[in-house]
Amino acid sequence: MGGLTLGVLRQSSFGIEPALDGARLVLQFRGTGDLEAVEPLAEYLDRAFDEVQRLSSAEVRFDFRELEFMNSSCFKAFVTFIERTRQAGGVPIVFVTDPAHHWQRRSLEALRRLAMGRVTIET
């Protein structure tokens, strides 16, 4: 299995910090995912997918509790990530949300429907 090789993504208003929680890969999102975050996010999720495969992760958790906003253009990267994991055997994906950020639940519901049974949303 080995240790985590995925690094931290830091931009002026957006960031992702990875961690291992047992066999889970946890990605903690912070700040604002605006148009400047689209390309770095897509590249980061490509590397995260590789990490999931390398570690044989049992679950991927996207923790959005400290994410203030994410532009709809950023969500394409999650669609790609979900599809890649489906093709590779379907590791469970959990989005952890902050109930105070109503946009999170609404936006993530579409992703949950895309991959029923493999994507869940927790508050």
Coordinates of C-alpha atoms in Angstrom, one line a residue:
M1 CA 0.0 0.0 0.0
G2 CA 2.5 2.7 1.0
G3 CA 2.2 6.2 2.2
L4 CA 0.4 9.2 0.6
T5 CA 2.3 10.7 -2.3
L6 CA -0.4 13.2 -3.4
G7 CA 0.6 16.7 -2.4
V8 CA -1.3 19.8 -1.3
L9 CA -2.9 22.1 -3.8
R10 CA -2.6 25.8 -2.8
Q11 CA -3.8 28.7 -4.8
S12 CA -4.6 32.2 -3.6
S13 CA -8.3 31.5 -2.8
F14 CA -8.6 27.7 -3.2
G15 CA -6.9 24.7 -1.8
I16 CA -7.0 20.9 -1.3
E17 CA -5.2 19.0 1.4
P18 CA -5.0 15.2 1.2
A19 CA -4.9 12.8 4.1
L20 CA -5.2 9.1 4.7
D21 CA -7.7 7.8 7.2
G22 CA -7.1 4.1 7.3
A23 CA -7.8 2.9 3.8
R24 CA -9.7 6.1 2.9
L25 CA -8.3 9.0 0.9
V26 CA -9.7 12.2 2.3
L27 CA -9.4 15.4 0.3
Q28 CA -10.2 18.6 2.4
F29 CA -11.3 21.5 0.2
R30 CA -11.0 25.1 1.3
G31 CA -11.8 28.5 -0.1
T32 CA -13.5 29.3 -3.4
G33 CA -13.4 27.1 -6.5
D34 CA -13.7 29.8 -9.1
L35 CA -12.7 29.8 -12.8
E36 CA -9.0 30.0 -11.9
A37 CA -9.4 26.7 -10.1
V38 CA -10.9 24.7 -13.0
E39 CA -7.6 23.5 -14.6
P40 CA -5.7 22.9 -11.4
L41 CA -8.6 21.0 -9.9
A42 CA -8.9 18.8 -13.0
E43 CA -5.2 18.0 -12.9
Y44 CA -5.3 17.4 -9.1
L45 CA -8.2 15.0 -9.4
D46 CA -6.3 13.1 -12.2
R47 CA -3.4 12.6 -9.7
A48 CA -5.9 11.7 -6.9
F49 CA -7.3 9.0 -9.1
D50 CA -3.8 7.6 -9.6
E51 CA -3.3 7.7 -5.9
V52 CA -6.6 5.8 -5.3
Q53 CA -5.5 3.1 -7.6
R54 CA -1.9 2.9 -6.2
L55 CA -3.2 2.7 -2.6
S56 CA -6.2 0.5 -3.4
S57 CA -8.3 2.9 -1.4
A58 CA -11.5 1.6 0.1
E59 CA -13.2 5.0 -0.2
V60 CA -12.7 8.6 -1.3
R61 CA -14.0 11.4 0.8
F62 CA -14.3 14.9 -0.6
D63 CA -14.7 17.2 2.4
F64 CA -16.4 20.4 1.4
R65 CA -17.1 21.8 4.8
E66 CA -14.6 24.6 4.4
L67 CA -15.4 25.2 0.8
E68 CA -17.3 28.5 0.4
F69 CA -18.2 28.1 -3.2
M70 CA -17.4 26.1 -6.3
N71 CA -18.1 27.3 -9.9
S72 CA -20.2 24.9 -12.0
S73 CA -17.2 24.7 -14.4
C74 CA -15.3 22.9 -11.7
F75 CA -17.8 20.1 -11.4
K76 CA -16.8 18.6 -14.8
A77 CA -13.6 17.4 -13.0
F78 CA -15.7 15.4 -10.5
V79 CA -17.8 13.9 -13.3
T80 CA -14.5 12.7 -14.9
F81 CA -13.2 11.4 -11.6
I82 CA -16.4 9.5 -10.9
E83 CA -16.5 8.0 -14.4
R84 CA -12.8 6.9 -14.1
T85 CA -13.5 5.2 -10.7
R86 CA -16.5 3.5 -12.2
Q87 CA -14.5 2.1 -15.0
A88 CA -11.8 0.9 -12.6
G89 CA -14.2 -1.0 -10.3
G90 CA -16.2 1.7 -8.5
V91 CA -14.6 2.8 -5.2
P92 CA -17.2 4.5 -3.0
I93 CA -17.2 8.3 -3.1
V94 CA -18.5 10.4 -0.2
F95 CA -19.0 14.2 -0.3
V96 CA -19.0 15.7 3.2
T97 CA -20.9 19.0 3.2
D98 CA -21.7 21.9 5.5
P99 CA -25.5 22.3 5.8
A100 CA -25.0 26.1 6.0
H101 CA -23.8 26.1 2.4
H102 CA -27.1 25.2 0.6
W103 CA -25.4 25.3 -2.8
Q104 CA -23.4 22.2 -1.8
R105 CA -26.3 19.9 -1.4
R106 CA -28.0 21.2 -4.6
S107 CA -24.9 20.9 -6.7
L108 CA -23.8 17.6 -5.4
E109 CA -27.2 16.0 -5.9
A110 CA -26.6 15.8 -9.6
L111 CA -23.3 14.0 -9.0
R112 CA -25.0 11.6 -6.6
R113 CA -27.6 10.8 -9.3
L114 CA -24.9 10.3 -11.9
A115 CA -23.5 7.4 -9.8
M116 CA -26.3 6.0 -7.7
G117 CA -25.1 3.7 -5.1
R118 CA -21.5 4.8 -5.3
V119 CA -21.7 8.5 -4.5
T120 CA -23.2 9.6 -1.2
I121 CA -23.6 13.0 0.5
E122 CA -23.1 13.5 4.2
T123 CA -23.8 16.5 6.3

